[in-house]
Coordinates of C-alpha atoms in Angstrom, one line a residue:
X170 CA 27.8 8.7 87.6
X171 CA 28.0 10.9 84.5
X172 CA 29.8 7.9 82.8
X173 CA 26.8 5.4 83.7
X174 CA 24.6 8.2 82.4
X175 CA 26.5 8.4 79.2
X176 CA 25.9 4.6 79.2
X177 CA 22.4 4.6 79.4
X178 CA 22.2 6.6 76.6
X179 CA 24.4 5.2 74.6
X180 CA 22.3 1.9 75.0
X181 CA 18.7 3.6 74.4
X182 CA 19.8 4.8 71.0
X183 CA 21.8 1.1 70.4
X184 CA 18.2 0.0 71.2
X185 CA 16.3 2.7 68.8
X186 CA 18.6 1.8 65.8
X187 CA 18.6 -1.7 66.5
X188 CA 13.9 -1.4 66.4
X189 CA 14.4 0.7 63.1
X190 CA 16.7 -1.5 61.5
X191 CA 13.9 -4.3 62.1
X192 CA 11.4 -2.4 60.7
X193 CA 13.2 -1.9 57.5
X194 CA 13.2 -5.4 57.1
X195 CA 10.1 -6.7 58.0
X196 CA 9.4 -3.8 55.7
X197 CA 11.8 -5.2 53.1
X198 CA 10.4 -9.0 53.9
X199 CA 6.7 -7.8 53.3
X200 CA 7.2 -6.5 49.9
X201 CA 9.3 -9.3 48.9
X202 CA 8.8 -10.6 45.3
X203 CA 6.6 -7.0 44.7
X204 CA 7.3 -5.6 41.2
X205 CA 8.4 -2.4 42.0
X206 CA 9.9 -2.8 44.6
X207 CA 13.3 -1.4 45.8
X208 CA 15.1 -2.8 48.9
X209 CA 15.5 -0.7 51.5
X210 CA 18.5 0.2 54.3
X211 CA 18.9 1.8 57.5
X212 CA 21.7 4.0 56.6
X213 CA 23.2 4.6 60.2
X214 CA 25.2 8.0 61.5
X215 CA 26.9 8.7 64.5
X216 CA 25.7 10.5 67.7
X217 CA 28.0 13.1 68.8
X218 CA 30.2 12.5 71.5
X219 CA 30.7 13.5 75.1
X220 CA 33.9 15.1 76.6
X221 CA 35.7 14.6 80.0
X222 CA 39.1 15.6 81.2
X223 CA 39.8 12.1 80.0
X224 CA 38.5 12.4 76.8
X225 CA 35.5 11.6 74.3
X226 CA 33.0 9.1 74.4
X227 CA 30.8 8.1 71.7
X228 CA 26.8 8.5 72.5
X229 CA 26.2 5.5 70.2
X230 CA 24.6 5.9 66.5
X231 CA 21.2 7.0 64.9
X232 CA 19.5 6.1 61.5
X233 CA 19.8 8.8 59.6
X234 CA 17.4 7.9 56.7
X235 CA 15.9 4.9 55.0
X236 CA 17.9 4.5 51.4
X237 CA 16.1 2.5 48.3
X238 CA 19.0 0.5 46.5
X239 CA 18.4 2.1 43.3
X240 CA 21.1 1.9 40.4
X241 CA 20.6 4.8 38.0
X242 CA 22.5 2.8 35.2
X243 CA 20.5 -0.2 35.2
X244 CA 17.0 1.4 35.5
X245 CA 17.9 3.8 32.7
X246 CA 18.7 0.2 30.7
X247 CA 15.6 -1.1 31.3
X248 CA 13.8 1.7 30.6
X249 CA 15.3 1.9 27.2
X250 CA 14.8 -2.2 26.4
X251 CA 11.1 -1.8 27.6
X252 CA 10.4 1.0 25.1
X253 CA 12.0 -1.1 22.3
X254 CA 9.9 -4.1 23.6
X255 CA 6.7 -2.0 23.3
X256 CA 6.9 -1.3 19.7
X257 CA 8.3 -4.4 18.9
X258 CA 5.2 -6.5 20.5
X259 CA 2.9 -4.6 19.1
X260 CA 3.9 -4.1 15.4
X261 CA 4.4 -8.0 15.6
X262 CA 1.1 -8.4 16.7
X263 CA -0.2 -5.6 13.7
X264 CA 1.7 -7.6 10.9
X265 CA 0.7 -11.2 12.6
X266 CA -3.3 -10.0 12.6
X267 CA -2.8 -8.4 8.9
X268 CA -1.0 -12.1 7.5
X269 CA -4.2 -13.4 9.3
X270 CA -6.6 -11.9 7.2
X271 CA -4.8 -12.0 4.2
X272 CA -4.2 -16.2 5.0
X273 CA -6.4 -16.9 7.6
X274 CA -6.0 -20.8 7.2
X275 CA -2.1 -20.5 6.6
X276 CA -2.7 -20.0 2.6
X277 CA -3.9 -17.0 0.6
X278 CA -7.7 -17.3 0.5
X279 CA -7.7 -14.3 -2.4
X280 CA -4.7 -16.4 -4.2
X281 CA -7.2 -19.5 -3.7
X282 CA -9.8 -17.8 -5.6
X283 CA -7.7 -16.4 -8.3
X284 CA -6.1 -20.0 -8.9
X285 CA -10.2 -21.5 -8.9
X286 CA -10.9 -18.5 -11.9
X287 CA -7.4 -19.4 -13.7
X288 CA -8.4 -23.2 -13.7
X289 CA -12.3 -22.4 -14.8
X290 CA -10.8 -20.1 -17.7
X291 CA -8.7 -23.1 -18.6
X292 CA -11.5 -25.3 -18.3
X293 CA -13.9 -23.2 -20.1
X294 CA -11.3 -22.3 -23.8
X295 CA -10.7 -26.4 -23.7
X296 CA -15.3 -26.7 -23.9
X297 CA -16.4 -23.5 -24.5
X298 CA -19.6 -24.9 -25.6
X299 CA -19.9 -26.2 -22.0
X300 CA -22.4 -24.5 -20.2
X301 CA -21.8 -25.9 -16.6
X302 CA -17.9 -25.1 -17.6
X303 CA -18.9 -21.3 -17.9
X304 CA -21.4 -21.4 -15.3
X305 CA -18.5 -22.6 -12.6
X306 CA -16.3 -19.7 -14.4
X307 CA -19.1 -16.8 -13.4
X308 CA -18.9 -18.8 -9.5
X309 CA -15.4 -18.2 -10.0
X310 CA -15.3 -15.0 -10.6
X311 CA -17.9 -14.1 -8.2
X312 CA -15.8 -15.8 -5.1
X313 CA -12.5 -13.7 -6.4
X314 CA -14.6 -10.2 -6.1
X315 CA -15.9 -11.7 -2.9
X316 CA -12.9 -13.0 -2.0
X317 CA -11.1 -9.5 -2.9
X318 CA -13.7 -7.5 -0.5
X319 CA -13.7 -9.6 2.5
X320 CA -9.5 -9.5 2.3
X321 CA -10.0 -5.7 1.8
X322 CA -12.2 -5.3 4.8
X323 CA -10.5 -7.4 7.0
X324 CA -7.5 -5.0 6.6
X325 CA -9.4 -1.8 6.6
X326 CA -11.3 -3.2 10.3
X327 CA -7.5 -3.4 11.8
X328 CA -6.9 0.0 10.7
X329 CA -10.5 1.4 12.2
X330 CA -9.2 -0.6 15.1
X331 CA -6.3 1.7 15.6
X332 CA -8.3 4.5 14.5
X333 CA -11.5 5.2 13.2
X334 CA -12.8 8.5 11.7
X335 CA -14.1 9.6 14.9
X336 CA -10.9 9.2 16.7
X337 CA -11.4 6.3 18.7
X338 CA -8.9 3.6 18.8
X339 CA -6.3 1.4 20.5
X340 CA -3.9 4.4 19.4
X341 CA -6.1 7.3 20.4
X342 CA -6.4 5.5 24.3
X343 CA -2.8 5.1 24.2
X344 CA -2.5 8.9 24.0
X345 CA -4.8 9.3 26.2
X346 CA -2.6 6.8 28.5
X347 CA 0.3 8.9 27.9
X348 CA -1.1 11.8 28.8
X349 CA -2.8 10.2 32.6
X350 CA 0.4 8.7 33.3
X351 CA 2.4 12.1 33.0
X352 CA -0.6 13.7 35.6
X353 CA 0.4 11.1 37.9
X354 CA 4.0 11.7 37.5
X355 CA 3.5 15.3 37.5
X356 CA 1.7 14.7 41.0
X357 CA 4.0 12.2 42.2
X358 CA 6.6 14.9 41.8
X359 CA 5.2 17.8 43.5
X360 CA 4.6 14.8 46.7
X361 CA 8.4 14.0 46.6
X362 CA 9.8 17.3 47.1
X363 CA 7.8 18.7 49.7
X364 CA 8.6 15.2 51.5
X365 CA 12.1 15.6 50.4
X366 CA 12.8 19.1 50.8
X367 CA 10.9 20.3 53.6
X368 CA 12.3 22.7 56.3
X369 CA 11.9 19.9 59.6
X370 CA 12.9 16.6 59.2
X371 CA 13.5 16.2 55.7
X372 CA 13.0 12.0 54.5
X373 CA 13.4 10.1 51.4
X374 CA 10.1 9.2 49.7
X375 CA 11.2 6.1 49.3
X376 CA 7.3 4.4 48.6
X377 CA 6.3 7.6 46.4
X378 CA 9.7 7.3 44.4
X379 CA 9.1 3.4 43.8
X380 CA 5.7 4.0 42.3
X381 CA 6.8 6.7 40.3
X382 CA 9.5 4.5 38.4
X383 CA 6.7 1.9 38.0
X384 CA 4.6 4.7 36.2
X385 CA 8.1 6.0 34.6
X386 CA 8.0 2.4 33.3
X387 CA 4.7 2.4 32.4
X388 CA 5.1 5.8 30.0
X389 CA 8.3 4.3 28.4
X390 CA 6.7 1.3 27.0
X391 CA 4.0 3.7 25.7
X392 CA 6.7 6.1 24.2
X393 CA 10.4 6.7 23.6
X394 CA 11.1 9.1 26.6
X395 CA 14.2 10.3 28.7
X396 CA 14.3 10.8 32.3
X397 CA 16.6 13.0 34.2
X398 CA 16.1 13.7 38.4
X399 CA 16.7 17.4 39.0
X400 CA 18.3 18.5 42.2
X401 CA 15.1 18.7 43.8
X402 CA 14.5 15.0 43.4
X403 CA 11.5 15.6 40.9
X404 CA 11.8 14.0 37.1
X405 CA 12.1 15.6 33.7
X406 CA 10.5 13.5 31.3
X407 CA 11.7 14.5 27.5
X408 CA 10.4 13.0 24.3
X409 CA 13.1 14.2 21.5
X410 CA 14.1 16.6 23.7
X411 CA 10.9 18.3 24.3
X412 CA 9.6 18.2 28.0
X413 CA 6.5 16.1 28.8
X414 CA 7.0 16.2 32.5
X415 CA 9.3 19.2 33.5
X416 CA 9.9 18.8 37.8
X417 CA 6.6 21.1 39.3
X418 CA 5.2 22.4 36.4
X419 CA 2.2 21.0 35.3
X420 CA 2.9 18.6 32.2
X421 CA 2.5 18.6 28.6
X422 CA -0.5 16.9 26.8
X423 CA 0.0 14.7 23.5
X424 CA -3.0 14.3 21.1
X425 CA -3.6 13.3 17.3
X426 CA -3.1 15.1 14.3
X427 CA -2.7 14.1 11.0
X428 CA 0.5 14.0 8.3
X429 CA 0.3 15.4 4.9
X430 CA -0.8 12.0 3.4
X431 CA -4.0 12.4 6.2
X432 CA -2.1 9.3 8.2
X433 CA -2.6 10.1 12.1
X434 CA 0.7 11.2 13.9
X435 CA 1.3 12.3 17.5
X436 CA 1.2 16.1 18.3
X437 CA 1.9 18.9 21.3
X438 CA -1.9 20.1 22.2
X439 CA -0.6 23.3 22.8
X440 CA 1.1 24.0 20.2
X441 CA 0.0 21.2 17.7
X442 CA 3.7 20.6 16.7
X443 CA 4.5 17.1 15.6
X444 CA 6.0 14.6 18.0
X445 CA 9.3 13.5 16.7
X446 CA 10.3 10.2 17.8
X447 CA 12.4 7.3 17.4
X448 CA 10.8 4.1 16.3
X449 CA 10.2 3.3 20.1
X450 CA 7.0 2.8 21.8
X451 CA 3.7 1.3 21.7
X452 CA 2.1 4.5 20.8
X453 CA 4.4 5.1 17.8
X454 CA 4.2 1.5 16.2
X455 CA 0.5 1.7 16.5
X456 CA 1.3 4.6 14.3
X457 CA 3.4 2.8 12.3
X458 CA 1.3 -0.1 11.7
X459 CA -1.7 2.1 10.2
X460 CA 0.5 3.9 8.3
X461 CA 1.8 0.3 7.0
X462 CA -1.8 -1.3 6.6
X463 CA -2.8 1.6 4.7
X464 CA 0.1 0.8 2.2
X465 CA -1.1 -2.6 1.9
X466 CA -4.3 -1.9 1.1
X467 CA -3.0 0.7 -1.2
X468 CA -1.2 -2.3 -2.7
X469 CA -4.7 -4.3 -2.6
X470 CA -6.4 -1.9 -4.2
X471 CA -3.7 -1.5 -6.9
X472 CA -3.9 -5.1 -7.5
X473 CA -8.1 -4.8 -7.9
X474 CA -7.8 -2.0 -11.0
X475 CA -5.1 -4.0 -12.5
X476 CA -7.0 -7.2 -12.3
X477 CA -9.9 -5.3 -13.6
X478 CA -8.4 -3.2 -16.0
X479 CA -6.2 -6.2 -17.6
X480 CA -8.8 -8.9 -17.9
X481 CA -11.6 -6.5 -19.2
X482 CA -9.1 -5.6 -21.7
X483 CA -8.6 -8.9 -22.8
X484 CA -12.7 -9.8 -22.4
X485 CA -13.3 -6.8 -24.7
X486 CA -11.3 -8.1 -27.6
X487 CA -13.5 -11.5 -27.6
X488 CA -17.1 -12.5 -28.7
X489 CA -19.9 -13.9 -26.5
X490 CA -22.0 -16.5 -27.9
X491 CA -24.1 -13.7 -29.6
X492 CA -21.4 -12.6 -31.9
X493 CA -20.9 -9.6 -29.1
X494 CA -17.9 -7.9 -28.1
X495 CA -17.1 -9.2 -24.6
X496 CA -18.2 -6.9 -21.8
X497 CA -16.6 -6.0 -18.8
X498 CA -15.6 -8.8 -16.2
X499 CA -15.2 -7.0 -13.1
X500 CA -15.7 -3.3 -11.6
X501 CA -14.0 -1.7 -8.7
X502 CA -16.2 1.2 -7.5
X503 CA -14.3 4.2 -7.0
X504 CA -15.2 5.3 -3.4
X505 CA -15.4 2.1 -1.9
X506 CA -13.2 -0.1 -3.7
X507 CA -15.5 -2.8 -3.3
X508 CA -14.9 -5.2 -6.9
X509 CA -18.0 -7.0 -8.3
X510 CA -17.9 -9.1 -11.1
X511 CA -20.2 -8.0 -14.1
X512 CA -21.4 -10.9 -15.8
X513 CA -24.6 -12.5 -14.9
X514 CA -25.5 -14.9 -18.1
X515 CA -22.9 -17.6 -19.2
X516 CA -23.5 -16.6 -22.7
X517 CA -22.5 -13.4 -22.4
X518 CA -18.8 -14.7 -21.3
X519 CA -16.4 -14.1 -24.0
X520 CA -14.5 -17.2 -24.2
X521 CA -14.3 -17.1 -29.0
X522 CA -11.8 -14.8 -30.7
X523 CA -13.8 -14.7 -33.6
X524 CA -17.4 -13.6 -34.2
X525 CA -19.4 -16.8 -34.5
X526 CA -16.7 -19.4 -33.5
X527 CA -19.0 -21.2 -31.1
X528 CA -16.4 -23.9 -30.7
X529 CA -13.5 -21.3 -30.3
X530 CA -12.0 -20.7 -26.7
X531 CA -8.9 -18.7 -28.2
X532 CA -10.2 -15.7 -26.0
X533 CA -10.5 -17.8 -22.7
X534 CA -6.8 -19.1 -23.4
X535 CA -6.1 -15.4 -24.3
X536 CA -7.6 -14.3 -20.8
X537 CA -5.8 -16.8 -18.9
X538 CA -2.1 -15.8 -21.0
X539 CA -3.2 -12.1 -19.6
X540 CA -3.3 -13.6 -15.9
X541 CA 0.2 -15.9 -16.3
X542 CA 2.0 -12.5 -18.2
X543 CA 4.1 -10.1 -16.2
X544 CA 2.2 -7.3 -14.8
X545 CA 4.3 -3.9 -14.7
X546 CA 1.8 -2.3 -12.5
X547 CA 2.5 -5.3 -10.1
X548 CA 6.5 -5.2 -10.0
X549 CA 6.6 -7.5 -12.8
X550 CA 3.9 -10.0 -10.6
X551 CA 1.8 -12.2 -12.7
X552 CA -2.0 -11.6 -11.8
X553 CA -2.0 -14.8 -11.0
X554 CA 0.4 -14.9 -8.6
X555 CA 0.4 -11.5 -7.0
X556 CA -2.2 -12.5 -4.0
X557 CA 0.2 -14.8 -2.9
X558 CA 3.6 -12.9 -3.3
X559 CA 1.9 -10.2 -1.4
X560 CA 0.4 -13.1 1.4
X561 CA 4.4 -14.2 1.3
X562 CA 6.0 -11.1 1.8
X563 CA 3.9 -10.2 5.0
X564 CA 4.2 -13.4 6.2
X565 CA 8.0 -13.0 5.8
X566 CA 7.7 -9.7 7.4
X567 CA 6.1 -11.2 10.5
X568 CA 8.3 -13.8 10.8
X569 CA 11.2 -10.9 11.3
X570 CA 9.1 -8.8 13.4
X571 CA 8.2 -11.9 15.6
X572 CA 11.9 -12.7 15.7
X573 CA 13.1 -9.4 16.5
X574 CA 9.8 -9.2 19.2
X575 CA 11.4 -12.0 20.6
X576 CA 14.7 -10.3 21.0
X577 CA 13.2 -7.2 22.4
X578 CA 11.1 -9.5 25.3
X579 CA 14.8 -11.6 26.0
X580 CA 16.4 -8.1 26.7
X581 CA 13.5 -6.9 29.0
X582 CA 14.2 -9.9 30.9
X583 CA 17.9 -9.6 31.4
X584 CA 17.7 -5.7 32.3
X585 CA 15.2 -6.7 34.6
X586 CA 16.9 -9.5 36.6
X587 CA 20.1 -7.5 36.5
X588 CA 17.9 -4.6 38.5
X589 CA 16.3 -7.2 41.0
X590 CA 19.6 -9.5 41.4
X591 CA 21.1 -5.2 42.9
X592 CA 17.6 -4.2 44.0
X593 CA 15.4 -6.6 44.7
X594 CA 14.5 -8.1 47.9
X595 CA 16.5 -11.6 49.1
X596 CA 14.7 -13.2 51.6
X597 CA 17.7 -15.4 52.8
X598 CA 19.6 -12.0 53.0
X599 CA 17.4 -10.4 54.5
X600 CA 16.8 -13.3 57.2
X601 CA 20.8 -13.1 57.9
X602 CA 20.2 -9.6 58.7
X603 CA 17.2 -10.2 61.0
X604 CA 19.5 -12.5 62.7
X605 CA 22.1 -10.3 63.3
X606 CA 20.1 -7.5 64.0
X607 CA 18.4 -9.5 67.1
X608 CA 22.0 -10.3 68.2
X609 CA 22.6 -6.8 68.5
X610 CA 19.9 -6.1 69.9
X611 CA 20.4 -9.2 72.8
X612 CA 24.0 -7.7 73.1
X613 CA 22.5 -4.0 74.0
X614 CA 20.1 -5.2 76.0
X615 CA 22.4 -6.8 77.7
X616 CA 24.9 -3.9 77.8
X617 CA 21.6 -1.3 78.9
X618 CA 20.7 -3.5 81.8
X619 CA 24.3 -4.1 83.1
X620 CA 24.6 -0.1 82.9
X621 CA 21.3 -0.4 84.9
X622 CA 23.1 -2.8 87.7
X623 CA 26.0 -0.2 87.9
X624 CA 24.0 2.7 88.5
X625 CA 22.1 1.1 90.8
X626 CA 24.8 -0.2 93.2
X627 CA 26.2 3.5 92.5
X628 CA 22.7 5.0 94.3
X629 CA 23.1 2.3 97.1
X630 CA 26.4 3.2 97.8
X631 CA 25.4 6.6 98.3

């Protein structure tokens, strides 16, 4: 009779396991296609076994715990091709929206202008006597000044974008992102080990450890962390080495300081330390990009005073139809860099290298040499052509950010199909399983009612 009773247990717990395994994968079934996700398995242990004076018998098997198929490797490559896909998106984006404003119709619009005031300088020494001639040269030089500004505030709009003197931004919510995401962690942590480590009955966390790798995820396209499980099954989240998240203790906070130049850079609230990363993130390409725009319009604004400076030169050493030295052409005003263009009156341009020469446009030709020469200040760029060697060279470096944005995305791709190909859920696999399972199950259904039969013809023959 003991034997039947050993039975009968043996097939309640084939019976248990065999419920719980189908649960995993309804569970597993349910969350199929779920980004996120990690499949889960029934890992199964044996009962211990009964002796006789004939020997041991095995009491069938239990689940021990629900497993996540997790491969440490993998996710820690994905991690690291999402946080180099981060900064690569976004400082393609920055560079694609500055080439945008510099050539918003594929061309140089401030290049345009300059080449519409070369030909009216041209036009004007050939009939300087021509007053529509001068008046389309003051129109000219009016739309470069304009021309100059709108370009100027185009680029100064991204940077306000990123951050503006207040400290709002796309770059100041991205901190802020950091720093909500690392809470969560933080929290998700603290969860985890009291599941995981407390005294009676002790279970993986297996939902609570999947969405904290999505938030994981999440903080490494924002920033260029590490992430190491500690013993306790909570994370330690490092950026260079310094911990944002560190197991229970409540985490870091990031915020916004400024570099000795005044350009924003990311800091430790506490102890307002700079943030030393790798070029890795969202948050420090958004850096990066103001840092960059502010360059070019450094380089904008270089190109204004020594537009200004060279052609006024040149005006000065001419005579308006007066017999008047020639006045200044344009202006750049010192706090705002806006440019304006001086001259309101055709006969006050220039265009006569002599005093009296109505007829002479040496000056105009002199003027337009002055755009056409060399420009030190410019790298040895022409005036002429410096709006659209500095157009070219961001479009250029667009074209390689977009490529290498391109790269970053293709990686991102193949890290993430090699984690869902060894932790993802497969329908038709997990089907197969189903199916076996509820053969099993038949079999010890069959086996627990056929122990029931025994034991019963066992009591009648009592």
């Amino acid at each position: 009779m003991a034997g039947l009773q050993v039975a009968m247990l043996t097939g309640k717990n084939a019976l248990l396991v065999r419920q719980r395994e189908m649960n995993v994968v309804g569970n597993n079934i349910a969350n199929a296609g779920r980004a996120g996700y990690h499949r889960q398995t029934a890992v199964l242990l044996a009962n211990p076994s009964v002796e006789d004076s004939s020997g041991q018998y095995g009491t069938g098997a239990r689940v021990a715990q629900v497993m996540r198929d997790f491969d440490g490797a993998l996710e820690t490559n994905l991690r690291h091709a999402i946080t180099e896909d981060g900064y690569r998106q976004v400082a393609a984006e920055q560079l694609q929206t500055a080439e945008g404003v510099l050539a918003p119709n594929g061309t140089s619009a401030l290049s345009e202008s300059v080449s519409r005031f070369a030909l009216a300088l041209q036009q004007v020494a050939a009939e300087p006597e021509n007053s529509a001639l001068r008046e389309n040269l003051l129109q000219a030089g009016d739309a470069v000044a304009e021309q100059f500004n709108l370009t100027r505030e185009g680029l100064t709009r991204l940077q306000t974008n990123i951050l503006d003197s207040s400290g709002r931004g796309v770059l100041a919510d991205n901190v802020e992102q950091i720093n909500d995401v690392s809470q969560q962690i933080s929290d998700l942590n603290r969860q985890i080990s009291q599941l995981e480590n407390r005294l009676f009955n002790p279970q993986q966390a297996n939902d609570l450890r999947d969405r904290r790798d999505e938030l994981v995820s999440q903080l490494a396209r924002l920033a260029d962390i590490e992430a190491t499980e500690n013993s306790n099954g909570t994370l330690t989240i490092s950026i260079d080495g310094t911990a944002l998240v560190d197991g229970l203790t409540d985490p870091e906070r990031l915020a916004l300081g400024t570099d000795g130049s005044g350009l924003p850079i990311l800091i430790w609230q506490a102890t307002s330390a700079p943030v030393v990363q790798a070029e890795e993130g969202e948050t420090q390409s958004l850096v990066d990009a103001y840092a960059y725009l502010e360059a070019l319009v450094g380089d904008l604004d270089n190109f204004a005073d020594t537009w200004s400076n060279s052609l006024n030169t040149a005006h000065a050493a001419g005579f308006d139809t007066s017999g008047n030295a020639g006045g200044d052409l344009f202006s750049v005003d010192a706090g705002t860099h806006r440019m304006a263009f001086q001259l309101t009156r055709t006969a006050d341009f220039a265009a006569a290298s002599a005093a009296g020469a109505a007829g002479d446009g040496g000056n105009a030709r002199n003027l337009w040499q002055t755009m056409m020469a060399p420009s030190p200040a410019l790298d040895d760029q022409p005036l002429a052509d410096y709006a659209e060697h500095l157009t070219d060279t961001v479009a250029a470096q667009t074209a390689s950010a977009r490529g290498s944005a391109d790269a970053a995305k293709a990686a991102v791709s193949m890290f993430r199909d090699a984690v869902t190909s060894k932790s993802g859920v497969n329908t038709d696999e997990e089907m197969l399983a189903m199916l076996e399972i509820q053969r099993a199950y038949q079999a010890t259904a069959k086996f627990a009612a056929t122990a029931n039969d025994m034991i019963g013809t066992v009591i009648n023959m009592v």
